[in-house]
Short mmCIF file of C-alpha atoms and ligand atoms in Angstrom, two decimals:
data_model
loop_
_atom_site.label_atom_id
_atom_site.label_comp_id
_atom_site.label_asym_id
_atom_site.label_seq_id
_atom_site.Cartn_x
_atom_site.Cartn_y
_atom_site.Cartn_z
CA UNK S 2 -0.95 -39.52 23.65
CA UNK S 3 -0.20 -36.95 26.33
CA UNK S 4 3.47 -36.34 27.00
CA UNK S 5 4.52 -36.49 30.60
CA UNK S 6 6.53 -33.59 31.90
CA UNK S 7 9.67 -34.30 33.81
CA UNK S 8 8.58 -34.50 37.46
CA UNK S 9 12.17 -33.93 38.56
CA UNK S 10 13.93 -30.62 38.26
CA UNK S 11 10.69 -28.66 38.31
CA UNK S 12 11.22 -27.63 41.91
CA UNK S 13 8.09 -29.03 43.51
CA UNK S 14 8.77 -29.47 47.21
CA UNK S 15 5.34 -30.27 48.55
CA UNK S 16 4.37 -31.21 52.07
CA UNK S 17 0.85 -32.03 53.26
CA UNK S 18 0.71 -30.92 56.86
CA UNK S 19 -2.97 -29.93 56.69
CA UNK S 20 -3.87 -33.58 56.05
CA UNK S 21 -2.48 -34.44 59.48
CA UNK S 22 -5.40 -32.60 61.06
CA UNK S 23 -8.43 -34.75 62.06
CA UNK S 24 -10.50 -36.11 59.15
CA UNK S 25 -13.33 -33.65 59.67
CA UNK S 26 -11.22 -30.84 58.15
CA UNK S 27 -10.85 -32.18 54.61
CA UNK S 28 -11.70 -34.79 52.00
CA UNK S 29 -9.15 -36.32 49.66
CA UNK S 30 -10.11 -35.59 46.09
CA UNK S 31 -8.33 -35.71 42.73
CA UNK S 32 -8.88 -32.91 40.21
CA UNK S 33 -11.24 -33.77 37.36
CA UNK S 34 -9.26 -34.31 34.13
CA UNK S 35 -10.02 -31.86 31.35
CA UNK S 36 -10.02 -32.20 27.59
CA UNK S 37 -7.41 -29.83 26.21
CA UNK S 38 -5.25 -28.00 28.77
CA UNK S 39 -3.44 -24.92 27.61
CA UNK S 40 -1.26 -22.67 29.77
CA UNK S 41 -2.30 -19.07 29.11
CA UNK S 42 -0.74 -17.23 32.06
CA UNK S 43 2.32 -18.10 34.09
CA UNK S 44 4.01 -16.02 36.76
CA UNK S 45 7.74 -16.53 36.23
CA UNK S 46 8.84 -14.24 39.06
CA UNK S 47 6.53 -15.87 41.61
CA UNK S 48 7.53 -19.37 40.46
CA UNK S 49 11.17 -18.56 40.90
CA UNK S 50 10.64 -16.98 44.32
CA UNK S 51 9.00 -20.13 45.63
CA UNK S 52 11.58 -22.49 44.21
CA UNK S 53 9.77 -23.63 41.06
CA UNK S 54 11.62 -23.77 37.77
CA UNK S 55 9.99 -21.35 35.29
CA UNK S 56 11.74 -22.95 32.33
CA UNK S 57 10.28 -26.37 33.07
CA UNK S 58 6.90 -25.08 34.16
CA UNK S 59 6.21 -22.12 31.87
CA UNK S 60 5.91 -24.67 29.18
CA UNK S 61 2.95 -26.00 27.19
CA UNK S 62 3.47 -29.47 28.68
CA UNK S 63 3.10 -28.12 32.22
CA UNK S 64 -0.48 -27.16 31.37
CA UNK S 65 -1.28 -30.77 32.35
CA UNK S 66 -0.39 -29.86 35.93
CA UNK S 67 -2.04 -26.44 36.03
CA UNK S 68 -5.29 -27.77 34.59
CA UNK S 69 -5.32 -30.72 37.01
CA UNK S 70 -4.65 -33.60 34.60
CA UNK S 71 -1.40 -34.46 36.35
CA UNK S 72 -0.60 -34.21 40.03
CA UNK S 73 2.80 -32.75 40.87
CA UNK S 74 5.23 -34.92 42.76
CA UNK S 75 4.49 -35.04 46.49
CA UNK S 76 0.94 -33.77 46.21
CA UNK S 77 -2.00 -35.37 48.01
CA UNK S 78 -4.89 -33.16 46.84
CA UNK S 79 -7.62 -32.34 49.33
CA UNK S 80 -10.75 -30.22 49.47
CA UNK S 81 -10.88 -28.22 52.70
CA UNK S 82 -14.01 -28.04 54.83
CA UNK S 83 -15.24 -24.69 56.08
CA UNK S 84 -18.40 -22.79 56.87
CA UNK S 85 -19.17 -19.11 56.68
CA UNK S 86 -21.52 -16.22 57.03
CA UNK S 87 -22.50 -15.32 53.50
CA UNK S 88 -23.91 -11.87 54.02
CA UNK S 89 -25.65 -12.53 57.37
CA UNK S 90 -26.51 -16.19 56.72
CA UNK S 91 -24.44 -18.93 58.31
CA UNK S 92 -23.98 -22.02 56.18
CA UNK S 93 -21.73 -25.02 55.50
CA UNK S 94 -19.42 -24.39 52.54
CA UNK S 95 -16.00 -25.94 51.87
CA UNK S 96 -13.88 -26.05 48.71
CA UNK S 97 -16.62 -26.66 46.19
CA UNK S 98 -14.41 -26.04 43.20
CA UNK S 99 -10.91 -25.85 44.61
CA UNK S 100 -8.27 -28.32 45.76
CA UNK S 101 -5.21 -27.87 47.90
CA UNK S 102 -2.37 -29.65 46.09
CA UNK S 103 -0.09 -29.31 49.09
CA UNK S 104 2.23 -26.83 50.75
CA UNK S 105 5.27 -25.76 48.81
CA UNK S 106 8.30 -25.41 51.07
CA UNK S 107 10.25 -22.56 49.50
CA UNK S 108 14.04 -22.25 49.38
CA UNK S 109 13.77 -19.86 52.37
CA UNK S 110 11.77 -22.46 54.29
CA UNK S 111 8.40 -20.72 53.95
CA UNK S 112 5.31 -22.93 53.72
CA UNK S 113 2.82 -21.83 51.05
CA UNK S 114 -0.47 -23.42 49.97
CA UNK S 115 -0.70 -24.31 46.29
CA UNK S 116 -4.36 -24.45 45.33
CA UNK S 117 -6.15 -25.20 42.09
CA UNK S 118 -9.38 -23.25 41.64
CA UNK S 119 -11.91 -24.54 39.12
CA UNK S 120 -10.59 -28.12 39.20
CA UNK S 121 -13.91 -29.98 39.42
CA UNK S 122 -16.50 -31.16 41.86
CA UNK S 123 -15.74 -32.11 45.46
CA UNK S 124 -17.65 -33.36 48.48
CA UNK S 125 -18.51 -29.71 49.17
CA UNK S 126 -19.78 -28.70 45.73
CA UNK S 127 -23.45 -28.74 46.71
CA UNK S 128 -25.31 -27.90 43.47
CA UNK S 129 -22.27 -26.40 41.73
CA UNK S 130 -20.28 -27.83 38.82
CA UNK S 131 -16.89 -27.33 40.48
CA UNK S 132 -15.67 -25.38 37.47
CA UNK S 133 -14.52 -21.85 36.80
CA UNK S 134 -14.75 -19.61 33.75
CA UNK S 135 -11.67 -18.03 32.19
CA UNK S 136 -12.70 -14.38 32.69
CA UNK S 137 -13.04 -14.52 36.49
CA UNK S 138 -9.82 -16.55 36.87
CA UNK S 139 -7.89 -13.98 34.81
CA UNK S 140 -9.52 -11.26 36.87
CA UNK S 141 -8.27 -12.85 40.09
CA UNK S 142 -4.80 -13.23 38.56
CA UNK S 143 -4.70 -9.58 37.51
CA UNK S 144 -6.08 -7.98 40.67
CA UNK S 145 -4.18 -10.17 43.12
CA UNK S 146 -0.92 -9.38 41.35
CA UNK S 147 -1.84 -5.67 41.32
CA UNK S 148 -2.44 -5.86 45.09
CA UNK S 149 0.96 -7.47 45.49
CA UNK S 150 2.47 -4.61 43.49
CA UNK S 151 0.77 -2.16 45.83
CA UNK S 152 2.45 -3.88 48.77
CA UNK S 153 -0.81 -5.17 50.25
CA UNK S 154 -0.84 -8.67 51.80
CA UNK S 155 -2.54 -10.98 49.33
CA UNK S 156 -2.75 -14.46 47.93
CA UNK S 157 -0.94 -14.62 44.60
CA UNK S 158 -1.50 -16.18 41.21
CA UNK S 159 0.92 -18.63 39.69
CA UNK S 160 -0.88 -19.77 36.55
CA UNK S 161 -4.06 -19.90 34.55
CA UNK S 162 -4.72 -22.87 32.27
CA UNK S 163 -7.69 -23.14 29.96
CA UNK S 164 -9.42 -26.50 29.84
CA UNK S 165 -10.70 -26.68 26.27
CA UNK S 166 -14.15 -27.21 27.77
CA UNK S 167 -17.11 -24.91 28.22
CA UNK S 168 -18.65 -24.09 31.55
CA UNK S 169 -22.32 -23.35 31.51
CA UNK S 170 -23.32 -20.11 33.20
CA UNK S 171 -25.96 -17.81 31.69
CA UNK S 172 -24.21 -18.83 28.45
CA UNK S 173 -21.37 -21.24 27.68
CA UNK S 174 -18.02 -19.72 28.67
CA UNK S 175 -14.45 -21.00 28.23
CA UNK S 176 -13.37 -22.99 31.28
CA UNK S 177 -10.12 -22.42 33.16
CA UNK S 178 -8.21 -23.35 36.29
CA UNK S 179 -6.30 -20.83 38.41
CA UNK S 180 -3.31 -21.86 40.52
CA UNK S 181 -3.33 -19.78 43.67
CA UNK S 182 -0.54 -19.38 46.20
CA UNK S 183 -1.46 -18.42 49.77
CA UNK S 184 0.23 -18.36 53.16
CA UNK S 185 -2.67 -20.62 54.03
CA UNK S 186 -6.37 -21.01 53.34
CA UNK S 187 -7.36 -21.20 57.01
CA UNK S 188 -10.41 -18.95 57.18
CA UNK S 189 -12.58 -17.45 59.87
CA UNK S 190 -15.05 -19.90 58.34
CA UNK S 191 -12.74 -22.84 59.06
CA UNK S 192 -12.95 -21.99 62.75
CA UNK S 193 -16.70 -21.47 62.50
CA UNK S 194 -17.01 -24.89 60.88
CA UNK S 195 -15.20 -26.78 63.64
CA UNK S 196 -16.80 -24.68 66.34
CA UNK S 197 -20.25 -25.65 65.05
CA UNK S 198 -19.72 -29.26 63.99
CA UNK S 199 -16.49 -30.43 65.62
CA UNK S 200 -15.39 -31.44 69.11
CA UNK S 201 -13.37 -29.29 71.50
CA UNK S 202 -10.33 -31.46 70.65
CA UNK S 203 -10.79 -30.79 66.94
CA UNK S 204 -11.11 -27.06 67.59
CA UNK S 205 -7.93 -27.14 69.63
CA UNK S 206 -6.16 -29.12 66.88
CA UNK S 207 -7.02 -26.41 64.32
CA UNK S 208 -6.06 -23.58 66.67
CA UNK S 209 -2.73 -25.20 67.52
CA UNK S 210 -2.02 -25.93 63.86
CA UNK S 211 -2.79 -22.30 62.97
CA UNK S 212 -0.65 -21.08 65.83
CA UNK S 213 2.35 -23.13 64.69
CA UNK S 214 1.87 -22.14 61.08
CA UNK S 215 1.38 -18.39 61.43
CA UNK S 216 2.01 -17.11 64.90
CA UNK S 217 4.73 -19.17 66.56
CA UNK S 218 7.16 -16.23 66.48
CA UNK S 219 4.95 -13.95 68.58
CA UNK S 220 4.86 -13.91 72.37
CA UNK S 221 2.17 -16.31 73.53
CA UNK S 222 1.81 -14.66 76.94
CA UNK S 223 -0.51 -16.44 79.33
CA UNK S 224 -2.82 -17.79 76.67
CA UNK S 225 -1.76 -18.50 73.10
CA UNK S 226 -5.34 -18.44 71.80
CA UNK S 227 -5.92 -14.96 73.15
CA UNK S 228 -2.53 -13.92 71.75
CA UNK S 229 -3.61 -15.35 68.39
CA UNK S 230 -6.91 -13.47 68.47
CA UNK S 231 -5.09 -10.22 69.18
CA UNK S 232 -2.63 -10.79 66.36
CA UNK S 233 -5.39 -11.66 63.89
CA UNK S 234 -7.19 -8.46 64.90
CA UNK S 235 -4.02 -6.44 64.40
CA UNK S 236 -3.35 -7.92 60.96
CA UNK S 237 -6.92 -7.32 59.80
CA UNK S 238 -6.83 -3.71 61.04
CA UNK S 239 -3.66 -3.16 58.99
CA UNK S 240 -5.07 -4.96 55.97
CA UNK S 241 -8.37 -3.11 55.81
CA UNK S 242 -6.62 0.23 56.36
CA UNK S 243 -4.35 -0.63 53.42
CA UNK S 244 -7.43 -1.36 51.27
CA UNK S 245 -9.05 1.94 52.23
CA UNK S 246 -5.91 3.89 51.42
CA UNK S 247 -5.92 2.74 47.78
CA UNK S 248 -9.68 2.56 47.26
CA UNK S 249 -9.91 -1.23 47.04
CA UNK S 250 -13.39 -2.69 47.50
CA UNK S 251 -13.39 -6.42 48.18
CA UNK S 252 -17.07 -6.82 47.46
CA UNK S 253 -17.78 -10.06 49.31
CA UNK S 254 -16.29 -9.97 52.79
CA UNK S 255 -18.09 -13.09 53.97
CA UNK S 256 -16.39 -14.86 56.89
CA UNK S 257 -15.26 -17.65 54.54
CA UNK S 258 -13.41 -15.01 52.52
CA UNK S 259 -11.34 -13.75 55.44
CA UNK S 260 -8.16 -15.70 56.12
CA UNK S 261 -6.52 -15.86 59.53
CA UNK S 262 -3.04 -15.08 58.18
CA UNK S 263 -4.19 -11.59 57.11
CA UNK S 264 -3.94 -11.80 53.33
CA UNK S 265 -6.55 -10.51 50.91
CA UNK S 266 -8.31 -13.50 49.38
CA UNK S 267 -11.02 -14.33 46.83
CA UNK S 268 -11.08 -11.76 44.10
CA UNK S 269 -14.64 -12.22 42.89
CA UNK S 270 -16.63 -9.01 42.63
CA UNK S 271 -13.81 -6.77 43.86
CA UNK S 272 -12.91 -3.51 42.12
CA UNK S 273 -11.10 -0.23 42.73
CA UNK S 274 -13.08 2.93 43.32
CA UNK S 275 -12.65 5.76 40.81
CA UNK S 276 -14.74 8.62 42.20
CA UNK S 277 -14.42 8.97 45.97
CA UNK S 278 -17.66 7.99 47.63
CA UNK S 279 -17.87 5.84 50.78
CA UNK S 280 -21.15 4.33 49.60
CA UNK S 281 -19.52 2.83 46.49
CA UNK S 282 -20.60 -0.75 45.77
CA UNK S 283 -19.76 -2.65 42.57
CA UNK S 284 -21.07 -6.13 43.32
CA UNK S 285 -24.31 -6.96 41.57
CA UNK S 286 -25.48 -9.11 44.50
CA UNK S 287 -24.76 -6.55 47.22
CA UNK S 288 -28.06 -4.72 46.83
CA UNK S 289 -28.05 -3.22 50.31
CA UNK S 290 -24.41 -2.14 50.24
CA UNK S 291 -23.29 -4.32 53.15
CA UNK S 292 -19.80 -4.46 51.65
CA UNK S 293 -19.60 -0.84 50.45
CA UNK S 294 -16.21 0.91 50.58
CA UNK S 295 -17.14 2.84 53.71
CA UNK S 296 -18.39 -0.29 55.51
CA UNK S 297 -15.34 -2.49 55.09
CA UNK S 298 -13.75 -1.73 58.42
CA UNK S 299 -16.98 -2.33 60.33
CA UNK S 300 -17.54 -5.61 58.49
CA UNK S 301 -14.02 -6.79 59.31
CA UNK S 302 -14.79 -6.07 62.95
CA UNK S 303 -18.03 -8.05 62.68
CA UNK S 304 -16.15 -10.99 61.11
CA UNK S 305 -13.50 -10.82 63.83
CA UNK S 306 -16.25 -11.07 66.45
CA UNK S 307 -17.41 -14.29 64.77
CA UNK S 308 -13.81 -15.54 64.92
CA UNK S 309 -13.49 -14.55 68.59
CA UNK S 310 -16.66 -16.50 69.44
CA UNK S 311 -15.13 -19.70 68.09
CA UNK S 312 -12.08 -19.30 70.34
CA UNK S 313 -13.99 -18.77 73.61
CA UNK S 314 -13.72 -22.39 74.85
CA UNK S 315 -9.95 -22.22 74.32
CA UNK S 316 -9.47 -18.81 75.91
CA UNK S 317 -10.88 -19.87 79.28
CA UNK S 318 -12.93 -22.66 80.87
CA UNK S 319 -14.87 -19.86 82.51
CA UNK S 320 -17.20 -18.71 79.72
CA UNK S 321 -17.79 -15.29 81.26
CA UNK S 322 -14.07 -14.69 81.71
CA UNK S 323 -13.42 -15.83 78.12
CA UNK S 324 -15.98 -13.34 76.84
CA UNK S 325 -14.50 -10.48 78.84
CA UNK S 326 -11.01 -11.22 77.48
CA UNK S 327 -12.25 -11.55 73.89
CA UNK S 328 -14.22 -8.31 74.15
CA UNK S 329 -11.17 -6.48 75.45
CA UNK S 330 -9.23 -7.72 72.42
CA UNK S 331 -12.02 -6.78 70.00
CA UNK S 332 -12.44 -3.22 71.21
CA UNK S 333 -8.82 -2.66 70.20
CA UNK S 334 -9.70 -3.28 66.55
CA UNK S 335 -11.20 0.10 65.91
CA UNK S 336 -8.32 1.96 67.52
CA UNK S 337 -5.76 -0.08 65.56
CA UNK S 338 -7.60 0.47 62.30
CA UNK S 339 -7.91 4.23 62.88
CA UNK S 340 -4.24 4.47 63.77
CA UNK S 341 -3.11 2.64 60.61
CA UNK S 342 -5.51 4.59 58.44
CA UNK S 343 -4.52 7.98 59.87
CA UNK S 344 -0.83 7.17 59.58
CA UNK S 345 -1.42 6.20 55.95
CA UNK S 346 -3.45 9.33 55.20
CA UNK S 347 -0.78 11.54 56.74
CA UNK S 348 1.81 9.89 54.53
CA UNK S 349 -0.45 10.32 51.49
CA UNK S 350 -0.40 14.05 52.27
CA UNK S 351 3.33 14.22 52.96
CA UNK S 352 2.88 14.78 56.70
CA UNK S 353 5.62 13.32 58.90
CA UNK S 354 4.45 13.93 62.46
CA UNK S 355 1.12 13.95 64.24
CA UNK S 356 -0.85 17.08 64.93
CA UNK S 357 -4.25 17.00 66.52
CA UNK S 358 -5.68 18.99 63.60
CA UNK S 359 -4.61 16.40 60.99
CA UNK S 360 -7.81 14.44 61.22
CA UNK S 361 -9.81 17.55 60.44
CA UNK S 362 -7.55 18.44 57.50
CA UNK S 363 -7.92 14.92 56.07
CA UNK S 364 -11.66 14.85 56.68
CA UNK S 365 -12.13 18.17 54.92
CA UNK S 366 -10.32 17.01 51.81
CA UNK S 367 -12.33 13.78 51.66
CA UNK S 368 -15.58 15.67 52.08
CA UNK S 369 -14.68 18.10 49.27
CA UNK S 370 -13.78 15.10 47.10
CA UNK S 371 -17.04 13.33 47.90
CA UNK S 372 -19.21 16.38 47.24
CA UNK S 373 -17.50 17.08 43.94
CA UNK S 374 -17.03 13.48 42.81
CA UNK S 375 -13.26 13.70 42.58
CA UNK S 376 -11.23 10.72 41.41
CA UNK S 377 -9.65 9.16 44.53
CA UNK S 378 -6.33 7.97 43.07
CA UNK S 379 -5.76 10.96 40.83
CA UNK S 380 -6.35 13.51 43.57
CA UNK S 381 -3.41 12.14 45.53
CA UNK S 382 -1.47 11.64 42.32
CA UNK S 383 -1.66 15.31 41.31
CA UNK S 384 -0.78 16.40 44.86
CA UNK S 385 2.23 14.06 44.73
CA UNK S 386 3.25 15.47 41.36
CA UNK S 387 2.88 18.97 42.86
CA UNK S 388 0.43 19.80 40.09
CA UNK S 389 -2.82 20.52 41.98
CA UNK S 390 -3.90 22.70 39.07
CA UNK S 391 -4.51 19.45 37.16
CA UNK S 392 -7.19 18.41 39.62
CA UNK S 393 -10.77 18.65 38.42
CA UNK S 394 -11.44 20.55 41.65
CA UNK S 395 -8.95 23.33 41.01
CA UNK S 396 -11.71 25.77 40.09
CA UNK S 397 -13.48 25.20 43.39
CA UNK S 398 -13.11 27.81 46.08
CA UNK S 399 -13.27 25.26 48.91
CA UNK S 400 -10.51 23.18 47.37
CA UNK S 401 -8.24 26.20 46.98
CA UNK S 402 -8.88 27.07 50.62
CA UNK S 403 -8.02 23.50 51.60
CA UNK S 404 -4.80 23.65 49.56
CA UNK S 405 -3.77 26.72 51.54
CA UNK S 406 -4.30 25.01 54.89
CA UNK S 407 -2.46 21.94 53.65
CA UNK S 408 0.48 24.07 52.47
CA UNK S 409 0.72 25.76 55.85
CA UNK S 410 0.54 22.36 57.56
CA UNK S 411 3.54 21.24 55.48
CA UNK S 412 5.39 24.43 56.32
CA UNK S 413 4.94 23.74 60.04
CA UNK S 414 7.15 20.65 59.83
CA UNK S 415 10.95 20.56 59.66
CA UNK S 416 11.05 18.33 56.61
CA UNK S 417 11.36 19.98 53.21
CA UNK S 418 8.84 19.94 50.40
CA UNK S 419 11.10 17.41 48.63
CA UNK S 420 10.96 15.14 51.68
CA UNK S 421 7.17 15.34 51.61
CA UNK S 422 6.99 14.55 47.93
CA UNK S 423 9.27 11.57 48.42
CA UNK S 424 7.00 10.28 51.19
CA UNK S 425 3.88 10.84 49.09
CA UNK S 426 5.37 8.92 46.20
CA UNK S 427 5.77 5.91 48.47
CA UNK S 428 2.12 5.98 49.50
CA UNK S 429 0.19 7.29 46.50
CA UNK S 430 0.13 4.90 43.57
CA UNK S 431 0.30 6.59 40.19
CA UNK S 432 -2.00 3.88 38.88
CA UNK S 433 -4.49 1.29 40.06
CA UNK S 434 -6.23 -1.42 38.02
CA UNK S 435 -8.95 0.82 36.62
CA UNK S 436 -12.15 -1.06 35.91
CA UNK S 437 -12.29 -0.11 32.25
CA UNK S 438 -8.68 -1.22 31.80
CA UNK S 439 -9.34 -4.52 33.56
CA UNK S 440 -12.38 -5.16 31.36
CA UNK S 441 -10.43 -4.24 28.22
CA UNK S 442 -7.66 -6.71 29.16
CA UNK S 443 -10.09 -9.52 30.01
CA UNK S 444 -12.10 -8.93 26.85
CA UNK S 445 -9.02 -9.16 24.63
CA UNK S 446 -7.96 -12.39 26.35
CA UNK S 447 -11.31 -14.13 26.54
CA UNK S 448 -12.83 -13.01 23.25
CA UNK S 449 -9.75 -12.75 21.01
CA UNK S 450 -7.24 -14.99 22.77
CA UNK S 451 -4.98 -11.92 22.94
CA UNK S 452 -3.11 -11.90 26.28
CA UNK S 453 -0.82 -9.00 25.42
CA UNK S 454 -3.19 -6.32 26.74
CA UNK S 455 -3.36 -8.10 30.08
CA UNK S 456 0.39 -8.63 30.21
CA UNK S 457 1.04 -4.92 29.53
CA UNK S 458 -1.41 -3.99 32.26
CA UNK S 459 0.25 -6.43 34.67
CA UNK S 460 3.60 -4.94 33.79
CA UNK S 461 2.64 -1.32 34.58
CA UNK S 462 0.77 -2.44 37.71
CA UNK S 463 3.79 -4.32 39.03
CA UNK S 464 5.40 -0.97 40.02
CA UNK S 465 2.49 1.33 40.78
CA UNK S 466 4.66 3.85 42.63
CA UNK S 467 7.15 4.28 39.78
CA UNK S 468 5.47 7.31 38.16
CA UNK S 469 6.88 6.41 34.73
CA UNK S 470 5.74 8.07 31.51
CA UNK S 471 4.51 4.65 30.36
CA UNK S 472 1.99 4.68 33.21
CA UNK S 473 0.43 8.03 32.31
CA UNK S 474 -2.21 6.67 29.98
CA UNK S 475 -3.28 4.12 32.61
CA UNK S 476 -4.07 6.92 35.05
CA UNK S 477 -6.96 8.21 32.96
CA UNK S 478 -10.30 7.57 34.68
CA UNK S 479 -13.11 6.00 32.67
CA UNK S 480 -15.36 8.22 30.58
CA UNK S 481 -18.58 9.10 32.36
CA UNK S 482 -21.10 6.37 31.76
CA UNK S 483 -24.84 6.26 32.08
CA UNK S 484 -24.79 2.89 33.87
CA UNK S 485 -22.65 2.24 36.96
CA UNK S 486 -19.87 -0.36 36.78
CA UNK S 487 -21.05 -3.80 38.00
CA UNK S 488 -19.08 -6.85 39.07
CA UNK S 489 -20.19 -10.44 39.56
CA UNK S 490 -19.16 -13.20 41.93
CA UNK S 491 -16.38 -15.25 40.40
CA UNK S 492 -18.18 -18.27 39.08
P1 AMP Y 519 -16.83 -17.84 46.56
O1 AMP Y 519 -17.97 -16.95 46.17
O2 AMP Y 519 -15.88 -18.13 45.43
O3 AMP Y 519 -16.13 -17.39 47.80
O4 AMP Y 519 -17.50 -19.25 46.89
C1 AMP Y 519 -18.42 -19.46 47.92
C2 AMP Y 519 -18.69 -20.95 48.06
O5 AMP Y 519 -19.32 -21.47 46.89
C3 AMP Y 519 -17.45 -21.80 48.28
O6 AMP Y 519 -17.79 -22.86 49.12
C4 AMP Y 519 -17.14 -22.29 46.89
O7 AMP Y 519 -16.39 -23.47 46.89
C5 AMP Y 519 -18.55 -22.52 46.34
N1 AMP Y 519 -18.60 -22.44 44.87
C6 AMP Y 519 -18.48 -21.33 44.10
N2 AMP Y 519 -18.59 -21.65 42.79
C7 AMP Y 519 -18.77 -22.97 42.71
C8 AMP Y 519 -18.96 -23.91 41.65
N3 AMP Y 519 -18.97 -23.52 40.38
N4 AMP Y 519 -19.13 -25.21 41.97
C9 AMP Y 519 -19.13 -25.62 43.24
N5 AMP Y 519 -18.95 -24.80 44.30
C10 AMP Y 519 -18.79 -23.49 44.05
MG1 MG Y 520 -14.61 -17.85 48.85
#
């Protein structure tokens, strides 16, 4: 017989405000029970920060909750409806293998979605089995926590539980459920869904809900929906700039994978770039490179246009006027992105104030890196360590010339070299989740049941700006390989 865990004292403080939206937005659905739940990963620090008791929950018995066999107190699980442009194709989607357990109200009064991913079929599963394999769920856990360590807005991972069942993909794989924590799961695709299939009242209900949940502390001006659009644009510009500055490639920036609150979400085929090249693509399904590193900002802008279209009826009764206002907001995106990116690049180079020539200096470095296939992270790492001679480009004439112009740029500012190095250390991570390290960690866990490799990796990635000796070995790029690294959608 299965032992029940104590539902009291675990810290669950769930509310279900999303279920107060009109019926069209969700379907009530219980998780599908699984055979033999086992808790393999648990995030003590995150649990504690959201008011959950790690002692009660980081416990074999709590696997019943994190695999979906038991519903935590206060939860009314729902699958959320949404649509999305997958690549260019618009389609109805929805939580096909995920369930929102509810919103945890944290001790500070924050409202955070608690979602199970891989918890069985729902009304939106279409042909899918509603399940998830262990490898991809661990991958999401690892990369989302690494993004958090890098200071980039992201959903987080609370737990992974294995199910004791196989999921059938190209071969049978161990099944698992991920517990994800997000500011919300309201997507561009949620707005597209109601815009296409809902009434104006339902659209307004979603927009007002989203406003209250994420934007109520900003000035609503004359029109809260326009204010919301502008704020979403601003947050995305900041987010994508932050990705670019660390070489993060999301891999599947469909409109259903862009959330309104501005967090990074859905770590399927994502990966970090080693060698600097804007055309870098890792995803096996992205044959034409739509979501390549160098395209991410343009794609975000495209997705934001789809979002803006859904808001037009709320922005003004006069369709033409609504379009003019939305366009004015959208043209700001590029400027905001460039500003964030440039500010970040200056900081990565230890530059405190703007000079017109900075863009050229930055562009020259990136071009030298691209031509010579330099490692993105390690270039900035050796500059931060003031050891440019360790760069693979140190033999190159053009790089030496660039170093001289950079040095004279630094000398033109009042701040000292030490000030610059301090700034660079705040912006240049010593380590990122290198693909070969991620694979090594996932392999050990999935094939040998050894989670220590992953836990060590998580540990060093939790403070990527620390520059500790322990991190040195994790900075080594992969050995050159004959076949490029490939990632797959998290199924
Ligand atoms: P994703 O690629 O994870 O963003 O998922 C895209 C869409 O496919 C979402 O609607 C998912 O819920 C759905 N989906 C992905 N995998 C499965 C699955 N195994 N069973 C049912 N639906 C799925
Ligand atoms: Mg998705």
